[in-house]
Short mmCIF file of C-alpha atoms in Angstrom, two decimals:
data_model
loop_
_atom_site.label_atom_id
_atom_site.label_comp_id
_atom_site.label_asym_id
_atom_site.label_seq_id
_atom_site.Cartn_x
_atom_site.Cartn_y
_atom_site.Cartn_z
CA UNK A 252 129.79 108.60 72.74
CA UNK A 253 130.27 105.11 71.92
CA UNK A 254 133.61 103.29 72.16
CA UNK A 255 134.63 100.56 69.51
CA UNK A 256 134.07 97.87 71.96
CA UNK A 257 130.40 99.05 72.40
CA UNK A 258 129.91 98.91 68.82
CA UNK A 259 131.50 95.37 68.76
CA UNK A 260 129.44 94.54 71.83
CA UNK A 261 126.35 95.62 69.62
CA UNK A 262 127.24 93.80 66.65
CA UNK A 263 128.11 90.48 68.79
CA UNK A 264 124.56 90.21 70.17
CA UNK A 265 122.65 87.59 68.56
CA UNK A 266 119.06 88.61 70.10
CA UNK A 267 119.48 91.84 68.91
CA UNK A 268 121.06 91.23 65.55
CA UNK A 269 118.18 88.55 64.81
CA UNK A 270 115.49 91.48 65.54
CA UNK A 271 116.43 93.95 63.54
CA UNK A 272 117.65 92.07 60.84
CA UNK A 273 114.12 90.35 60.53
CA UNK A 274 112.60 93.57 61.23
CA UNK A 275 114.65 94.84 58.08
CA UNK A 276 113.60 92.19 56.18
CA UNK A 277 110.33 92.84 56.31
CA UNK A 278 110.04 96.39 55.21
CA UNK A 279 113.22 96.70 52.54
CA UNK A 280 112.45 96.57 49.07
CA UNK A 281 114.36 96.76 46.28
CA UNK A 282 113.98 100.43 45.89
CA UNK A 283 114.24 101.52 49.24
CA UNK A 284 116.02 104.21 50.00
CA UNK A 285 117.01 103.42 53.82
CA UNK A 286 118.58 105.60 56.16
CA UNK A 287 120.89 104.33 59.23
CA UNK A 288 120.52 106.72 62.26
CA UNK A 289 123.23 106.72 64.60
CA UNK A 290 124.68 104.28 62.43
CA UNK A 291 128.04 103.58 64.22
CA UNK A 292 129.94 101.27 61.99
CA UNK A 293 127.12 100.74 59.61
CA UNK A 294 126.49 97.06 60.19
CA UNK A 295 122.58 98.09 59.27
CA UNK A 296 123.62 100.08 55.92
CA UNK A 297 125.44 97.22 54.73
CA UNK A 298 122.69 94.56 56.11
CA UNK A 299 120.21 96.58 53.88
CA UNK A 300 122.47 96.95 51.26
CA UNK A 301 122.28 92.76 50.89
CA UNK A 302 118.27 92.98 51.29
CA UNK A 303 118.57 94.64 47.87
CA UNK A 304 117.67 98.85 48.92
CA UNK A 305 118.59 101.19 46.14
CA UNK A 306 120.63 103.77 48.95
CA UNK A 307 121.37 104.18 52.55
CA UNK A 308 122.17 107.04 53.93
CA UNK A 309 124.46 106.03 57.32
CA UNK A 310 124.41 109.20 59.82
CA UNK A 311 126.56 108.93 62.53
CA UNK A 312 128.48 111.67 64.56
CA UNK A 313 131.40 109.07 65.90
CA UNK A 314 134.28 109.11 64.10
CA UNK A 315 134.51 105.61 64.00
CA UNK A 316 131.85 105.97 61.01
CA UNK A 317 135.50 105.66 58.60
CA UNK A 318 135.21 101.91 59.20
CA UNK A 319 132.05 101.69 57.44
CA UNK A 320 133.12 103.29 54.41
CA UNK A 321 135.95 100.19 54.38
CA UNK A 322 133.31 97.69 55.21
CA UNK A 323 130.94 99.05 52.45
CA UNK A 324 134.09 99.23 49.90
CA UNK A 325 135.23 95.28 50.61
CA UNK A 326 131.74 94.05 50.51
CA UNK A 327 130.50 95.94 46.77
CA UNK A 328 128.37 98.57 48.39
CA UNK A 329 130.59 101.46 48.05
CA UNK A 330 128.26 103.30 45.48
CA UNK A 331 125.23 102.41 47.45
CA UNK A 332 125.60 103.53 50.82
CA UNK A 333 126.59 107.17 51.43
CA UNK A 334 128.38 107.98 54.86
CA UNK A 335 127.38 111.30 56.53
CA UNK A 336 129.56 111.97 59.78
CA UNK A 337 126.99 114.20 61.67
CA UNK A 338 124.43 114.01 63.99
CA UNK A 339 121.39 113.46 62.47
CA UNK A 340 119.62 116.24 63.41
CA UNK A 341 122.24 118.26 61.49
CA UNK A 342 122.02 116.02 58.07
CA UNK A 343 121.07 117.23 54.93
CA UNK A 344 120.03 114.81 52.83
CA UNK A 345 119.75 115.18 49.24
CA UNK A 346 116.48 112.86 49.50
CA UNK A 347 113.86 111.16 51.89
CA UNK A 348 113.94 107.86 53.10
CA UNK A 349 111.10 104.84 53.17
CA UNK A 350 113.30 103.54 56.29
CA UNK A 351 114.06 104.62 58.95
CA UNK A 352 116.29 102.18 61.19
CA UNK A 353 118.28 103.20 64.10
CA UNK A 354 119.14 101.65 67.78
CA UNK A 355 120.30 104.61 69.76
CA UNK A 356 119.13 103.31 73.22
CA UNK A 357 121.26 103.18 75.97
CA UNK A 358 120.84 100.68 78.82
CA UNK A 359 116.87 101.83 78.67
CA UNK A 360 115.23 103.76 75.27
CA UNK A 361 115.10 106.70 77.61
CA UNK A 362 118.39 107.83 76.47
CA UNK A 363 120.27 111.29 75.31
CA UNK A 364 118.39 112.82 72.71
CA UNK A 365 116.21 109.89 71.65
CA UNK A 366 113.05 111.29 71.39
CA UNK A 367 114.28 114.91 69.92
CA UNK A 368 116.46 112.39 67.15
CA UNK A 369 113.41 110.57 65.88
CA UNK A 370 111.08 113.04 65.89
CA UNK A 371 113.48 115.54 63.57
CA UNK A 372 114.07 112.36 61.82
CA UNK A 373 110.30 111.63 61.04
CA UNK A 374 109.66 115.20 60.08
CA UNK A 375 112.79 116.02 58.11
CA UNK A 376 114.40 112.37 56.47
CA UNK A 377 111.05 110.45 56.52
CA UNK A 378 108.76 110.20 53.73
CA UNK A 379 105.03 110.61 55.04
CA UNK A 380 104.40 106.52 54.99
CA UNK A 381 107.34 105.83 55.61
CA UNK A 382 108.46 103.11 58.25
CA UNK A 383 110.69 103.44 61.93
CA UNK A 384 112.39 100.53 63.28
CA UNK A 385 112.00 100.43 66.05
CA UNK A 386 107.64 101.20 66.08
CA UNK A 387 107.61 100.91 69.94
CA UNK A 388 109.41 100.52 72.73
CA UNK A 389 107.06 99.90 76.32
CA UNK A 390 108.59 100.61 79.44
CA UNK A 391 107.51 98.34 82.81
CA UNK A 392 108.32 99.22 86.39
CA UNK A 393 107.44 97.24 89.58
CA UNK A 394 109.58 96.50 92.72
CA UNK A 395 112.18 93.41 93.49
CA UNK A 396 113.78 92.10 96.47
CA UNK A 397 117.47 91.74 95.94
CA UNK A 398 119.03 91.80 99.43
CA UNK A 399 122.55 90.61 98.62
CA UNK A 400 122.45 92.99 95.39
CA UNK A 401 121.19 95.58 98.15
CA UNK A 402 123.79 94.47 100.29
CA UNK A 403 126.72 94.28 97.92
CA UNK A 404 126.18 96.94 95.76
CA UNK A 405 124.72 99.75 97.56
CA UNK A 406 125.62 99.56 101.07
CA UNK A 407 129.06 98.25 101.12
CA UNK A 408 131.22 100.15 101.12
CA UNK A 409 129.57 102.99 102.69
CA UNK A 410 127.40 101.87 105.73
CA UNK A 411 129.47 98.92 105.85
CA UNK A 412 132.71 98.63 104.88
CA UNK A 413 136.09 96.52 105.94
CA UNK A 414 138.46 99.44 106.83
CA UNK A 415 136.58 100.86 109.82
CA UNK A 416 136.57 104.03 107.71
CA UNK A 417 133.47 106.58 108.47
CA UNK A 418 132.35 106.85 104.63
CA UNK A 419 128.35 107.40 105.59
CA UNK A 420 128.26 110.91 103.53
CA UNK A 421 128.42 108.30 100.16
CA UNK A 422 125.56 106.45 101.17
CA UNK A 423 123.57 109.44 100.20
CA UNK A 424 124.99 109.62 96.15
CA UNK A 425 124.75 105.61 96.14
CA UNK A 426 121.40 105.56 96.74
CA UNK A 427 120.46 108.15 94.35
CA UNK A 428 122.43 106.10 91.42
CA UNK A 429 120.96 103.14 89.72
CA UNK A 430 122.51 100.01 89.63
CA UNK A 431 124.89 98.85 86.14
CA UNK A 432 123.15 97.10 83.72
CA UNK A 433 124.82 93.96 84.73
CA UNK A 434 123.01 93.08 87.33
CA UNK A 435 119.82 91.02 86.10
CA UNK A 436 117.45 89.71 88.43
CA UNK A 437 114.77 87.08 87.91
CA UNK A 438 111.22 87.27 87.28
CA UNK A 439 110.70 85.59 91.18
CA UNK A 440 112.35 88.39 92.80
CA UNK A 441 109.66 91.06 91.89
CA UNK A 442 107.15 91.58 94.44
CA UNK A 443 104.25 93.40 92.57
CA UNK A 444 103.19 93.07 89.18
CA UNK A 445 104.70 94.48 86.23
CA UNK A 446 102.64 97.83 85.26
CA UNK A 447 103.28 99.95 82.34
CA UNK A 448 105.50 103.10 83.07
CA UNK A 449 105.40 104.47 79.49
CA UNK A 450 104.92 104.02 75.43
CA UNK A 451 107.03 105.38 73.68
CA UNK A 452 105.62 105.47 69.58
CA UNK A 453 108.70 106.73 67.86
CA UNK A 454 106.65 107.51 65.22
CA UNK A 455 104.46 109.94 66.90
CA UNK A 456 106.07 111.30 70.19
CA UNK A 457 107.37 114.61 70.76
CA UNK A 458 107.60 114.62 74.84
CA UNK A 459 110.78 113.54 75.69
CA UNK A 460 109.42 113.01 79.52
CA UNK A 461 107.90 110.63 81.41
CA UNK A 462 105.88 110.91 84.65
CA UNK A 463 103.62 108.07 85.63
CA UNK A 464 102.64 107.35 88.99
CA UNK A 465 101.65 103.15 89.17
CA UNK A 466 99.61 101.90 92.29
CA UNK A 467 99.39 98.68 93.62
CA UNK A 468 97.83 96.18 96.47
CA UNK A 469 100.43 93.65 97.60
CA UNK A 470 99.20 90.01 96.58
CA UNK A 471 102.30 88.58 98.32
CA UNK A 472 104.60 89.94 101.11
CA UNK A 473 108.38 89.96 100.93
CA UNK A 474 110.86 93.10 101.96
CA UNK A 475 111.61 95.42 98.28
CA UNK A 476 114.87 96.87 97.71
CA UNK A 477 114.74 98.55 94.32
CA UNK A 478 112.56 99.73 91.54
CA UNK A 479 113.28 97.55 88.37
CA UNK A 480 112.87 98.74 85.10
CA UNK A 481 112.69 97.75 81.34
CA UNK A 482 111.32 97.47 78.19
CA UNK A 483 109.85 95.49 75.45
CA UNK A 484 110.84 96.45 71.99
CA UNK A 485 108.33 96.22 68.56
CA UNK A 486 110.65 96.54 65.86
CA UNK A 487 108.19 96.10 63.32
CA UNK A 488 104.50 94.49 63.68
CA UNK A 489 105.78 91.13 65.05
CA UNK A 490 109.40 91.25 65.71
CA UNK A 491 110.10 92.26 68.96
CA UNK A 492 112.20 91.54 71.92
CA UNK A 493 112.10 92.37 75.82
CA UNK A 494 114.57 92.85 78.77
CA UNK A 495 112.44 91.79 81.50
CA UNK A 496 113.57 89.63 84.16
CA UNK A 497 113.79 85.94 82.74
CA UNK A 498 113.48 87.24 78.80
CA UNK A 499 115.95 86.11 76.39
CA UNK A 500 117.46 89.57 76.52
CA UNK A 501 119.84 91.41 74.42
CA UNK A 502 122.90 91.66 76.65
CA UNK A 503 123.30 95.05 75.01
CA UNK A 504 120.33 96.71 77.07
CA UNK A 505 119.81 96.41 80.85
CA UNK A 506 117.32 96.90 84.20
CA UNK A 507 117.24 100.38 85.49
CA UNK A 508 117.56 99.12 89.08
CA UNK A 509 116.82 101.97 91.41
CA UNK A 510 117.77 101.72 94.95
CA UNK A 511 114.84 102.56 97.26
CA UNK A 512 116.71 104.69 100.36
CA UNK A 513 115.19 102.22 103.04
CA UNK A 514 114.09 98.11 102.11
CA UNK A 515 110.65 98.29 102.29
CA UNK A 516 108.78 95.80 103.83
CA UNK A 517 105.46 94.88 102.15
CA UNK A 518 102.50 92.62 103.30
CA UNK A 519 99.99 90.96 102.12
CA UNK A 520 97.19 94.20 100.97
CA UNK A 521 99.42 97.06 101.59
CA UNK A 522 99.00 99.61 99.16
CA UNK A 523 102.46 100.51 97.03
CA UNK A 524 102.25 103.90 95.56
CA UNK A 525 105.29 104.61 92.86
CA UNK A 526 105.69 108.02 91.09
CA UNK A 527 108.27 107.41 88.63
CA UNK A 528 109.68 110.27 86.64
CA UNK A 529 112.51 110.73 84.08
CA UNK A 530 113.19 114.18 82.44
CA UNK A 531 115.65 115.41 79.42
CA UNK A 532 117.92 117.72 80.99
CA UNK A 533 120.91 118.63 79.57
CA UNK A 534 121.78 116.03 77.08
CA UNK A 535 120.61 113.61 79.95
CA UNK A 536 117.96 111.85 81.40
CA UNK A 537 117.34 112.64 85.75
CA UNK A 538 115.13 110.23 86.95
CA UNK A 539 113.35 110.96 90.20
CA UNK A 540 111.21 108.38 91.92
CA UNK A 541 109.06 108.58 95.10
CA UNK A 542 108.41 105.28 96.84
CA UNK A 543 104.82 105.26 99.52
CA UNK A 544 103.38 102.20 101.53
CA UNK A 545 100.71 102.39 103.25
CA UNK A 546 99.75 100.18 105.31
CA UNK A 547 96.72 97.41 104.79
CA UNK A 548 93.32 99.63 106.77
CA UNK A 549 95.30 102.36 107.45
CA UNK A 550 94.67 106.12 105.93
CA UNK A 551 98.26 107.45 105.39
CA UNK A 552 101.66 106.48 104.48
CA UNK A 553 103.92 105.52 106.60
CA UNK A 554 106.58 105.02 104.74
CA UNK A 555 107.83 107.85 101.43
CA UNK A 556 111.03 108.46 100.14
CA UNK A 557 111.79 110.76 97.58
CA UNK A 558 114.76 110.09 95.58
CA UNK A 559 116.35 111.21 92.56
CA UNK A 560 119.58 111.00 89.76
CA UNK A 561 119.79 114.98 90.86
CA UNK A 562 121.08 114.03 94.28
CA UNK A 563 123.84 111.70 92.98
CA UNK A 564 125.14 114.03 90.31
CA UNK A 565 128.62 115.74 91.61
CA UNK A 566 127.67 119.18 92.61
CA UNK A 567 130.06 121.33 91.04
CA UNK A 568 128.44 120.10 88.37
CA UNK A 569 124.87 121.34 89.25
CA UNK A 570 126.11 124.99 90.92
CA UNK A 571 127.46 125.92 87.55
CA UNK A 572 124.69 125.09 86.01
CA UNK A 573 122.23 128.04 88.35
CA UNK A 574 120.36 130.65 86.31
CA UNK A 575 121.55 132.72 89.04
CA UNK A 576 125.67 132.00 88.64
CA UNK A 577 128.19 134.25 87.23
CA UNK A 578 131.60 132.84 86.06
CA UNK A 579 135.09 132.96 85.62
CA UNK A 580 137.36 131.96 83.01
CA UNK A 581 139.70 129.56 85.17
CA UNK A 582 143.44 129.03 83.62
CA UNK A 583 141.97 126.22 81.35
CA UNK A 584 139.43 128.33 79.82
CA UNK A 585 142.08 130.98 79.11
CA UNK A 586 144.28 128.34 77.20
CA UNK A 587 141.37 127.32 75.16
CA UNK A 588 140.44 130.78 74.49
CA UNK A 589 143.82 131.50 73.57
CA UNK A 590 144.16 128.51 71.05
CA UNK A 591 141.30 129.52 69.34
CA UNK A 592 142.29 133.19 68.45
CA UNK A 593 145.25 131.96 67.17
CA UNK A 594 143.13 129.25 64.85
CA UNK A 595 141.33 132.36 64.12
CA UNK A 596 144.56 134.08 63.05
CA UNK A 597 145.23 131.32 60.53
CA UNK A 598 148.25 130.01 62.26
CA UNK A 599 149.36 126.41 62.05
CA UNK A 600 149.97 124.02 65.09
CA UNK A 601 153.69 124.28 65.34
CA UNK A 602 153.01 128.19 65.83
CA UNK A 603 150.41 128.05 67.96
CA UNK A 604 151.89 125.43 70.19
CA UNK A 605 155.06 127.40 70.59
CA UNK A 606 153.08 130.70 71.38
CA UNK A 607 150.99 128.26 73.97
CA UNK A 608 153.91 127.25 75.49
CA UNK A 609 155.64 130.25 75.95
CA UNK A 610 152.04 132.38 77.35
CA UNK A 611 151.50 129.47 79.89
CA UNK A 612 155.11 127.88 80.34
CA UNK A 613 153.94 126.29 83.69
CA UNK A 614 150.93 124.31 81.98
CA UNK A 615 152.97 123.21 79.35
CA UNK A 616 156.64 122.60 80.38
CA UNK A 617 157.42 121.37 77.04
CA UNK A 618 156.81 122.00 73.19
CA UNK A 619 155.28 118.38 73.03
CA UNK A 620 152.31 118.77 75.79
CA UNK A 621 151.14 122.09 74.46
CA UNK A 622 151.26 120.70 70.74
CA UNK A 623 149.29 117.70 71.86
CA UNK A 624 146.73 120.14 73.45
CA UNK A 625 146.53 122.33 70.18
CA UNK A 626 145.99 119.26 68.52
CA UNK A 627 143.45 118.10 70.29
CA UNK A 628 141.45 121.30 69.98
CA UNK A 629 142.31 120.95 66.31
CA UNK A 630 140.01 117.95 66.01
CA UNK A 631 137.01 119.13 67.62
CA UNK A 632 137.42 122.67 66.49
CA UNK A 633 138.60 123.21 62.87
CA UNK A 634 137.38 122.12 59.36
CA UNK B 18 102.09 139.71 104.28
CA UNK B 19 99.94 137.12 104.98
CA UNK B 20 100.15 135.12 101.25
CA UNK B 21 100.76 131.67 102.02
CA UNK B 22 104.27 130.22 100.18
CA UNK B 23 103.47 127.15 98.13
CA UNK B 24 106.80 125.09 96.74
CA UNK B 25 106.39 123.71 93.57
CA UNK B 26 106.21 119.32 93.51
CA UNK B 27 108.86 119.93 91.01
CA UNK B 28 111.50 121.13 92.89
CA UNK B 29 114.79 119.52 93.79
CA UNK B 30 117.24 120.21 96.07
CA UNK B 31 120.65 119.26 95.96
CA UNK B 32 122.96 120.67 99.10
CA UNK B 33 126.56 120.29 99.60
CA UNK B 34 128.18 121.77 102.83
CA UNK B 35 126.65 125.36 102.87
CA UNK B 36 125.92 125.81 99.38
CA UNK B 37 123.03 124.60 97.29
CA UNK B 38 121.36 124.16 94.00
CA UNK B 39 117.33 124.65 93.53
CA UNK B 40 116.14 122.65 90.43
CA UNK B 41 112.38 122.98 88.92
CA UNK B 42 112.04 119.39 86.45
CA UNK B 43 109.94 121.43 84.74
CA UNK B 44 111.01 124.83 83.73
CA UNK B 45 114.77 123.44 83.76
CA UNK B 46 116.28 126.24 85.79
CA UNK B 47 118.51 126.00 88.41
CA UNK B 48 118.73 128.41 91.48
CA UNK B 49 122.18 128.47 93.73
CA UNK B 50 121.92 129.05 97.46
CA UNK B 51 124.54 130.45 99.38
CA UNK B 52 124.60 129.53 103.51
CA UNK B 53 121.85 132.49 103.61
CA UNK B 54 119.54 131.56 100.96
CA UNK B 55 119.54 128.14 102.78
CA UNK B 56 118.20 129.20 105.96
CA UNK B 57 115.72 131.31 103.99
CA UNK B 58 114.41 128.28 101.52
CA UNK B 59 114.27 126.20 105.10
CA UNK B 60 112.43 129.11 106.86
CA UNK B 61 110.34 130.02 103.70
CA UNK B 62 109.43 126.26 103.17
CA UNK B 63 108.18 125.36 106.79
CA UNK B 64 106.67 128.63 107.58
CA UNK B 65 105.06 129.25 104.43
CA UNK B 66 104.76 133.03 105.08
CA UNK B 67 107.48 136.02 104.89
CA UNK B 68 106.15 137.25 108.06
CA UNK B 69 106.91 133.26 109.59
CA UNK B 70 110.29 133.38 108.31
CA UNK B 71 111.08 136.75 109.08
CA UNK B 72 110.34 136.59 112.93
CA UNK B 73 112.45 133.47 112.78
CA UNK B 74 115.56 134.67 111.36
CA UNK B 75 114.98 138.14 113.69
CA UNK B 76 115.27 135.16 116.45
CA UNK B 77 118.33 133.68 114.65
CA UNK B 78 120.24 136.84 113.64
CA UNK B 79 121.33 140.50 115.29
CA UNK B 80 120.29 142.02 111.90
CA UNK B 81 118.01 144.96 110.56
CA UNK B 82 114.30 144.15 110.68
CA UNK B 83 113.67 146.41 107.28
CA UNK B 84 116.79 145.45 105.44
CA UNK B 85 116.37 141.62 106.61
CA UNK B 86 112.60 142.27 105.36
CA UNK B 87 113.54 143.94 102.41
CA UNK B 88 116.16 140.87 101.55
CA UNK B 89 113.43 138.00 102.19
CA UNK B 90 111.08 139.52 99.76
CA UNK B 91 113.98 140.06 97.25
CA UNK B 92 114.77 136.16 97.21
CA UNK B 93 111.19 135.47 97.12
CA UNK B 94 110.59 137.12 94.18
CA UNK B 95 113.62 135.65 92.46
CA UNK B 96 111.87 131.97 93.54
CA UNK B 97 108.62 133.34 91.99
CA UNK B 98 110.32 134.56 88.89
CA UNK B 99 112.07 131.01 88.71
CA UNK B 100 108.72 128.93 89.32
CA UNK B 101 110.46 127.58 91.85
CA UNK B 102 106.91 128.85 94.59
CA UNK B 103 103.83 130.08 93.88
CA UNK B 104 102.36 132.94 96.38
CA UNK B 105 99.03 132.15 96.80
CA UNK B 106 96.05 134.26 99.10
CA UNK B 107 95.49 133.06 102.48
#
């Protein structure tokens, strides 16, 4: 979920305020009925609320929504924009919209429940002509040399580190995690060109997945050290922006930057082979890619690697998750379980907490850490 | 006894010490190994037969023949049922 500062983050970036709000612009009429998916603090509600539409409907699951309702109070839009804390694909809306507008990317589009969101969204909260901002987002792959990044970020501090410390077993999970969006390379660092990975039209797809494999012949040697990533948005026929390497990016969005397991050398007419895949799993996205060269006249590879986001995950995490596994309330499950009969009972939280305290007097040693606990289950749990 | 043992392109492993987690990206279902299973994917994987991996673990372990036979085919069919290989003729 995002913080306060991401929403601040979101609302601070010029690139990305400028595209939407142009996008907006050119699609909101004066009785529009708009509705503002993910709509954190409802910057867009209130943005469409000054282009003139007759409603917005701001869906957002965050509780952080409140602010809006202030924000839409002190700017006159109070009995315009109606706040619905929920995610959207639990909204019922008492109409359907001519506008859909809603940023719920993460570093890449290829994020939580993106494509499950907006295609509930078109079929449930959509008109049939109505419009989605954003129309298109393209994805591009390719692969960069970034030694020092490679260096820095990916081998230190596990092949290499300053302690004389043995921590080789971590090399493994680092290169099976992609790089933080901060790191931004330039367009001279990638070796191949830019190919297409995916389109996604978010007014027609239903497959959240992507599996692509690209192909290339070297035009220029050099030694690659990660699969690079991004996207070009179309908010609306021609408004768009792009993260690429050298763009005038929104600093919200990032490069996927992929570690390859080994640099990979590349010379002039090698052929590159990249299978790039990322799958919705979980609430997630895994991304798996496999990396070939082969060499310039010669039949087979002689270089693959096979990486993936699976590898890097913590395994507990995974072996709980087997078809096959059979579990076991642990003490923390019990508490839970306990809390909630007694919110089933009707009790209130100075009750429950004291009954808490007294059934598991070594979790809570006093009255304050198992009320805090109650309470906490209180706001996720009760109506 | 003879079918040949083809793994899915799909499949993911994920090991940690001597446990494990199968993944197929595209049924979504995840299959735990225990120190066993392990040796059986391995064996199953780079003999591609039940009779390949069979003689090998004979080799490995002072166990049954029929009960280790009897337990190889049992996690087979569990992989089949979890698309995680496909049993194909010879």
């Amino acid at each position: 979920m995002y913080t306060f500062d991401d929403f601040t983050g979101m609302i601070r970036d010029q690139v990305r305020m400028n595209a939407f709000t142009e996008a907006m612009r050119r699609v909101i009429r004066e009785d529009s009925v708009v509705i503002d998916l993910g709509a954190g603090t409802g910057i867009f509600s209130l943005l469409a609320c000054q282009m003139g539409a007759k409603h917005v409907y701001a869906i957002e699951n965050n509780p952080l929504i409140e602010l809006g309702k202030t924000f839409a109070a002190d700017n006159g839009f109070d009995n315009r924009i109606t706040f619905v804390q929920s995610l959207s694909t639990q909204a019922e809306l008492p109409e359907k919209g001519d506008v859909i507008v809603a940023d719920i990317r993460g570093e890449l589009p290829l994020y939580g429940q993106i494509i499950h969101t907006f295609l509930d969204a078109r079929r449930r909260l959509l008109k049939p002509d109505g419009v989605i901002i954003p129309m298109r987002d393209t994805l591009f792959a390719t692969l960069a040399e970034a030694p020092t990044l490679y260096s820095d970020n990916v081998l230190t501090p596990w092949a290499e580190n300053a302690f004389d410390l043995n921590l080789a077993a971590g090399l493994r999970f680092q290169l099976n995690t992609p790089l933080s969006r901060i790191h931004r390379l330039v367009p001279e660092q990638l070796l191949l060109s830019p190919q297409v990975w995916a389109v996604l039209e978010y007014g027609k797809r239903e497959d959240p997945n992507v599996k692509q494999t690209l192909r290339w012949v070297a035009e220029r040697k050099g030694t690659a050290h990660f699969v690079d990533v991004w996207f070009d948005a179309e908010l609306v026929e021609g408004v768009s922006f792009s993260s690429a390497p050298g763009a005038v990016s929104p600093q919200v969005y990032g490069n996927l930057l992929l570690p390859l397991a080994e640099p990979l050398e590349i010379q002039l007419d090698d052929q590159i082979e990249l299978m790039l895949e990322a799958n919705y799993l979980n609430g997630n996205y895994l991304y798996r890619w496999t990396t070939k060269r082969t060499k310039s006249g010669a039949a087979q590879p002689d270089y693959t690697t096979d990486q993936s986001t699976f590898f890097s995950v913590p395994f507990i995490h995974v072996s709980k998750r087997a078809n096959n596994y059979t579990p076991k309330l642990n003490t923390r499950g019990e508490i839970i379980a306990f809390i909630l009969g007694k919110m089933r009972e009707g009790l209130q939280l100075t009750e429950i907490a004291k009954q808490t305290q007294a059934t598991f007097p070594d979790r809570f040693p006093s009255y304050s850490d198992a009320s805090a606990q109650v309470a906490n289950l209180f706001t996720v749990y009760s109506d | 006894m003879n079918q040949q043992i083809e793994i899915s392109p799909n499949v993911l492993m994920h090991q940690f010490g001597d446990e494990a987690v199968l993944l197929n990206l595209n049924s979504e279902m995840y299959y735990a190994l225990n120190a066993t299973g392990i040796r059986m994917w391995q064996l199953l994987s780079t003999t591609k037969t039940l009779e390949g991996a069979l003689q090998q673990m004979l080799a490995e372990y002072d166990v049954d023949e029929q009960n280790l036979r009897s337990d190889l085919d049992e996690f087979l069919q569990m992989l089949v049922r979890f698309e995680i290989v496909q049993i194909t003729a010879p």
